CSV table of C-alpha atoms and ligand atoms in Angstrom, one decimal:
chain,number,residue,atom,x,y,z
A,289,UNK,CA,0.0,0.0,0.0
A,290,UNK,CA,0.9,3.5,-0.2
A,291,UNK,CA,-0.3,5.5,2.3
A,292,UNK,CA,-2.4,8.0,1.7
A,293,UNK,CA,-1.8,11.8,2.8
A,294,UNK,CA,2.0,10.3,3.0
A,295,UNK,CA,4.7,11.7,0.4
A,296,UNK,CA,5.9,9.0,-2.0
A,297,UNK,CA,9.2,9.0,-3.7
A,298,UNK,CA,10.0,6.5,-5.3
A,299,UNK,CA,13.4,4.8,-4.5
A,300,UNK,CA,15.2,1.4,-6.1
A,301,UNK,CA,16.5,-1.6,-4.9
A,302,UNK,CA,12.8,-3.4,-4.5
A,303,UNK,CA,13.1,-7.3,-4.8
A,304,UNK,CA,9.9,-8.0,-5.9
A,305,UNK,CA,6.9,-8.4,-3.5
A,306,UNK,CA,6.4,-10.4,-0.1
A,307,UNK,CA,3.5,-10.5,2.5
A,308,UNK,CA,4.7,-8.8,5.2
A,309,UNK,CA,3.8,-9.7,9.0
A,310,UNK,CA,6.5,-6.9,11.3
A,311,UNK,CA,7.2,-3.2,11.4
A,312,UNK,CA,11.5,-3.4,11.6
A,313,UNK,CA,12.9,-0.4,12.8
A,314,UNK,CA,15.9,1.3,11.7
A,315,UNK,CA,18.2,4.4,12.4
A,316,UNK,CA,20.2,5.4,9.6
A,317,UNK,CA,23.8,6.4,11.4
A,318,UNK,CA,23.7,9.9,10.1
A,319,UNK,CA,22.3,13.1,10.4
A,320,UNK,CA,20.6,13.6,6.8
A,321,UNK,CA,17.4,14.5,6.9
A,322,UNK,CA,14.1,12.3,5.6
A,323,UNK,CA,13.8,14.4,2.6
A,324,UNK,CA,17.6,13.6,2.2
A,325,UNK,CA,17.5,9.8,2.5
A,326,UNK,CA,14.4,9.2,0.2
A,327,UNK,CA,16.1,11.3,-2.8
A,328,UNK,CA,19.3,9.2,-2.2
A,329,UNK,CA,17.0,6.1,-1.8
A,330,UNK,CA,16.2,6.9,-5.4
A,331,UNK,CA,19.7,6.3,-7.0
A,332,UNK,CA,21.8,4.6,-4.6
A,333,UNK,CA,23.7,1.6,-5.8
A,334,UNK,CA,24.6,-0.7,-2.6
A,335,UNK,CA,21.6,-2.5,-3.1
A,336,UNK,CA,19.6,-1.0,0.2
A,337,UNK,CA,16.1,0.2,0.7
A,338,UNK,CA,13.6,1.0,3.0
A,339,UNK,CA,10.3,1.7,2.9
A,340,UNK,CA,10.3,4.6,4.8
A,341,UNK,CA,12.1,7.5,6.0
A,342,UNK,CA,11.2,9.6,8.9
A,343,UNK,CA,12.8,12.5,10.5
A,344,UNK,CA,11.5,15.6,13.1
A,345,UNK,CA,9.6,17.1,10.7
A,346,UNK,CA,7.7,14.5,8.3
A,347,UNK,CA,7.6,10.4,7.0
A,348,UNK,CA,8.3,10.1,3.6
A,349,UNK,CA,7.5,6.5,1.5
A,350,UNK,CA,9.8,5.1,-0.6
A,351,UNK,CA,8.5,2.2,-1.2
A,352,UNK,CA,5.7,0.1,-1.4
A,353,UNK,CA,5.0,-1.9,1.6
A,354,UNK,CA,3.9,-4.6,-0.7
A,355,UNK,CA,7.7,-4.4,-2.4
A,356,UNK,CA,10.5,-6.7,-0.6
A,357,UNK,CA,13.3,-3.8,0.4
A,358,UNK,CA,16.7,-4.3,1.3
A,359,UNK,CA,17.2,-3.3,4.9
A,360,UNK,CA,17.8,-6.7,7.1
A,361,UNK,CA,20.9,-8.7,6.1
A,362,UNK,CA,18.5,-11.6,6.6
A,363,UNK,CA,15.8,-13.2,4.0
A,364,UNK,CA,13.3,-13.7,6.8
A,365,UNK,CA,13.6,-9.7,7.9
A,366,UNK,CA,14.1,-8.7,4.0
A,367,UNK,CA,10.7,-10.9,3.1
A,368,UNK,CA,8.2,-9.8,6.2
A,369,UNK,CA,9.0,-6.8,7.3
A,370,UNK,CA,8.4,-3.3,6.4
A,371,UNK,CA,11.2,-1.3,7.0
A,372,UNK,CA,11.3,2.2,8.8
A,373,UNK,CA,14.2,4.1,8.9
A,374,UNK,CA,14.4,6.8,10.9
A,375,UNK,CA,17.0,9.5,11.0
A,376,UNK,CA,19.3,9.0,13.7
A,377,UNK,CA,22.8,7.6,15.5
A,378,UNK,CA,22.7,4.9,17.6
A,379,UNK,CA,24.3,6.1,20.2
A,380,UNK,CA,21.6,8.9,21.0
A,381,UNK,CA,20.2,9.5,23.9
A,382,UNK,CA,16.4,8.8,24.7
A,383,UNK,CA,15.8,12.7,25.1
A,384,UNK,CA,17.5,13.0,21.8
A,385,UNK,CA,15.2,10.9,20.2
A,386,UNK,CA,12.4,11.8,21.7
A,387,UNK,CA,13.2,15.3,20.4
A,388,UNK,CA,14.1,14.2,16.6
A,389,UNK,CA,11.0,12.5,15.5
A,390,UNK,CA,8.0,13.6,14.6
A,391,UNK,CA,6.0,11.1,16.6
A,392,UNK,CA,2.5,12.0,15.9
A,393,UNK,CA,3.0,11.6,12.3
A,394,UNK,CA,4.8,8.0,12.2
A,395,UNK,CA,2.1,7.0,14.8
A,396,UNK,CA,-0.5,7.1,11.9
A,397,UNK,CA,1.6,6.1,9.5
A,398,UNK,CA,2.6,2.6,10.9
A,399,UNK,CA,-1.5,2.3,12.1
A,400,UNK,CA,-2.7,2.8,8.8
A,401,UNK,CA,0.2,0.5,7.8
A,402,UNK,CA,-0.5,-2.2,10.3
A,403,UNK,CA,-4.2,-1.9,9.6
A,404,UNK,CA,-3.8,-2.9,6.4
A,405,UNK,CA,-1.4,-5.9,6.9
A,406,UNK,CA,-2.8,-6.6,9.8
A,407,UNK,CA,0.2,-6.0,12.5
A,408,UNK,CA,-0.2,-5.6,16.2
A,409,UNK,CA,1.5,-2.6,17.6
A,410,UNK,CA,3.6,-5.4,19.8
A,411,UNK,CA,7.5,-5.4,20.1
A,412,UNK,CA,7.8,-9.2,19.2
A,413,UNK,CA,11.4,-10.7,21.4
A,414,UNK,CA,14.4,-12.1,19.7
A,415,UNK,CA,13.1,-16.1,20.7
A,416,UNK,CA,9.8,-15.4,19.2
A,417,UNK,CA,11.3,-14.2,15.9
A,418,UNK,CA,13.5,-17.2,16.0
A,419,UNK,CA,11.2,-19.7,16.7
A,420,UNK,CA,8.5,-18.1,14.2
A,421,UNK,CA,10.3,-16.0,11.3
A,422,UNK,CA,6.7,-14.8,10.4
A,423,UNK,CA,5.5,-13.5,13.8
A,424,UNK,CA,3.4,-10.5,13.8
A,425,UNK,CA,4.2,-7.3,15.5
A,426,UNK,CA,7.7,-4.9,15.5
A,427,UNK,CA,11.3,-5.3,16.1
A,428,UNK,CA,14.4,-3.4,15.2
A,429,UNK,CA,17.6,-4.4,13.0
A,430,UNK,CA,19.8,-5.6,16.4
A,431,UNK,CA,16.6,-8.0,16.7
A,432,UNK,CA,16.6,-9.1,13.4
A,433,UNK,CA,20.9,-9.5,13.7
A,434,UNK,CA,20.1,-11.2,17.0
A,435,UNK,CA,17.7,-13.6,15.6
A,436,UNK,CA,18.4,-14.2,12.3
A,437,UNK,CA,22.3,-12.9,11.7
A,438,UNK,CA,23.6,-12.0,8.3
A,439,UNK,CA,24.0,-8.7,9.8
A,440,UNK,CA,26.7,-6.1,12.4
A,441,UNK,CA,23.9,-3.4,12.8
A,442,UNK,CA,22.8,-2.9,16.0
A,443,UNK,CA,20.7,0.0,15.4
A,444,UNK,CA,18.5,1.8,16.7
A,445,UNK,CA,20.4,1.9,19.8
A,446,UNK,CA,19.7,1.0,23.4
A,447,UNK,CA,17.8,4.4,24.3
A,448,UNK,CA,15.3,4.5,21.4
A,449,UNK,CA,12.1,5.0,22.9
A,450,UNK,CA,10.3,2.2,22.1
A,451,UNK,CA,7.6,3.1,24.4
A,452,UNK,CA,6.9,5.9,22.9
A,453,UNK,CA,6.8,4.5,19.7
A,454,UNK,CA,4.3,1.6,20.2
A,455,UNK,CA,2.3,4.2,22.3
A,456,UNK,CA,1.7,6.8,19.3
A,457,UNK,CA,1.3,4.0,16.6
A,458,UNK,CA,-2.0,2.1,19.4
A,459,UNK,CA,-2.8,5.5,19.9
A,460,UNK,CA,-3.4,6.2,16.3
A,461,UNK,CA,-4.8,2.5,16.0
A,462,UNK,CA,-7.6,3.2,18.7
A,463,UNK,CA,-10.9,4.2,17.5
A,464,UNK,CA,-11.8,7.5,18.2
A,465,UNK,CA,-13.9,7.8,21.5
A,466,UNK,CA,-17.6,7.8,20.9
A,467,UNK,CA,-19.0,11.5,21.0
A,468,UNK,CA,-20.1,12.9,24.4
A,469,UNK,CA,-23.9,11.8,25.4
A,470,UNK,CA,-26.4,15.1,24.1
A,471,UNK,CA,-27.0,16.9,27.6
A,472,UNK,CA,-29.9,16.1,29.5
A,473,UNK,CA,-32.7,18.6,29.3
A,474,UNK,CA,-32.8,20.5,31.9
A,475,UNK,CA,-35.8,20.1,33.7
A,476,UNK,CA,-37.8,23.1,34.1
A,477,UNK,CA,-40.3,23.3,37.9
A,478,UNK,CA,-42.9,25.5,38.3
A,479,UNK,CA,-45.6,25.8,41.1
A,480,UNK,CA,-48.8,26.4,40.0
A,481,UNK,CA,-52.4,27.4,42.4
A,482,UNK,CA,-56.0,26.1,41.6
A,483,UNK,CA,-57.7,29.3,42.8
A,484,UNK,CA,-60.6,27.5,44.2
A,485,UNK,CA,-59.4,25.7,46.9
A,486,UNK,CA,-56.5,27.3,47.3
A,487,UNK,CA,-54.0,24.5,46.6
A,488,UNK,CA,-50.2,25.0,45.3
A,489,UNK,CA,-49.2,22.2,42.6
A,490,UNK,CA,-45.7,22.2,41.2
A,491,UNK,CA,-44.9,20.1,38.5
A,492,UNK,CA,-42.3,19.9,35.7
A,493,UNK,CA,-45.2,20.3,32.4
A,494,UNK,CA,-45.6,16.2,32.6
A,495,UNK,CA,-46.8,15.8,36.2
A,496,UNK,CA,-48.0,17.7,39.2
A,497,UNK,CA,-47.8,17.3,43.1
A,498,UNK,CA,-49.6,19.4,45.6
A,499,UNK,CA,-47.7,20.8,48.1
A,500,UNK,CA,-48.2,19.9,51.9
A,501,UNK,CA,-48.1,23.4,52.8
A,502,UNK,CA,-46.4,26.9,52.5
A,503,UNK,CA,-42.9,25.8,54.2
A,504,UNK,CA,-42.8,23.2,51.3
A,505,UNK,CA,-43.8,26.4,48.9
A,506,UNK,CA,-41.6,28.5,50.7
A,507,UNK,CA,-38.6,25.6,50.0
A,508,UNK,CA,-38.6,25.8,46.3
A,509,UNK,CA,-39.1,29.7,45.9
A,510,UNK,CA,-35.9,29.6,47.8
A,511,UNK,CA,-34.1,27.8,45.0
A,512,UNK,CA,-35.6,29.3,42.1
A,513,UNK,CA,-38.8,27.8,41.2
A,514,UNK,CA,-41.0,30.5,40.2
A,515,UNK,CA,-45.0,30.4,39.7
A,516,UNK,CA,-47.1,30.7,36.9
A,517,UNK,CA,-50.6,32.1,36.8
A,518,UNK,CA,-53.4,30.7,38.9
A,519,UNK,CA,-55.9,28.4,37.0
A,520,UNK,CA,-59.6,28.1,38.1
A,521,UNK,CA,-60.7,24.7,36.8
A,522,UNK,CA,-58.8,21.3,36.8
A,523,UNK,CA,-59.2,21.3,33.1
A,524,UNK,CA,-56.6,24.1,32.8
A,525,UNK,CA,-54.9,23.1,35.8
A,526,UNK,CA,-54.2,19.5,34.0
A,527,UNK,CA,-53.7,21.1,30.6
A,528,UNK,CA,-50.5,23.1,31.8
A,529,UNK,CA,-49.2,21.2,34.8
A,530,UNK,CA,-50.3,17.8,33.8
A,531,UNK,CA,-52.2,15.4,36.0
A,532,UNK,CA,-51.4,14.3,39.5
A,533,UNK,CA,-48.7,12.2,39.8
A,534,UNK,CA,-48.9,8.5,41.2
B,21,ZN,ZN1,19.3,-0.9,10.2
């Protein structure tokens, strides 16, 4: 897929197509920019690839995630994963990274990408890669070295914040929170007199109570309740305050 809103441009090295199952992460062991790394993406000659390229200030696609890149050292990590690079040494520090990536936008990237090739946002461990080359979820290059060799990279580094990568991507993955219940109408009392006998009612326009006496009238003029005019007949007296309640 390419993803949409994402810009695509496209880079060589693609070794035809695979199903992939795992996001592998990546830094690139330099400084260049996204924008830098997906124009040399497009006419490098050592054979590498990656999908994507993401930086402080955007994620840029290079390939297709259906298109087998050249990131792993490994077959198994080359065939099914999708391969992120993002701009960076490995010997950063966890502030550093947390300050060089632009977090909220590879969070929807890699859930509209694991959406669609149905990936968990999961760091999967080293034994589970080794035991199942085809397990779902996301690792990084020292994992795929670790698991499946072929490979000296050890990137991203011990302080990339993997945390706060998987929590923007199941962020981005949750659906959005259902909209707020419409307020409750406010309910709107009103004491109302039958003129013949004398007796106070209020009611709320559905249903009406007579009052037990003037300290119960005198209670809700206190907190707000005002009157409306005095009826003569229970016919009007039901039309406005409704009849008695049960
Ligand atoms: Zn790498």
């Amino acid at each position: 897929m390419r993803v949409p809103g994402v810009r695509f441009v496209q880079g060589r090295n693609r070794y035809g197509t695979s199903t992939k199952y795992a996001i592998a992460v990546h830094a690139t062991a330099n400084n260049a920019s996204a924008a830098n790394e997906a124009a040399y993406a497009t006419r490098r000659t050592d054979g590498t690839s990656s999908h994507f390229y993401a930086d402080n200030v955007e994620v840029i696609q290079s390939l297709d995630t259906a298109d087998r890149a050249g990131h792993a050292g490994s077959t198994q990590g080359n065939t099914y994963a999708i391969a992120v690079e993002f701009t960076g040494l490995t010997s950063w520090s966890r502030a550093k990274w947390l300050s060089s990536v632009a977090w909220e936008r590879i969070g929807a990237v890699l859930a509209a990408v694991s959406r669609h090739h149905n990936i968990p946002a999961t760091r999967a461990t080293v034994a589970q890669m080794r035991s199942n080359p085809r397990v779902r979820g996301a690792y990084d290059h020292n994992q795929m070295r670790l698991a499946w060799g072929g490979t000296d990279h050890t990137d991203p580094g011990p302080n990339f914040p993997w945390d706060k990568l998987l929590a923007v991507w199941q962020r981005h993955l949750a659906p959005p929170p259902p909209p707020p219940p419409p307020p409750e109408e406010e309910v709107e009392m009103f004491l109302i007199k039958k003129k013949s006998d004398g007796t106070v009612f209020v009611s709320d326009g559905v249903r009406r109570r007579p009052l037990p006496n003037f300290d119960a009238q005198r209670a809700l003029q206190a907190i707000g309740v005002k009157s409306v005019p005095d009826v003569d007949t229970d016919a009007q007296l039901e039309a406005v305050a409704g009849p008695l309640a049960a």
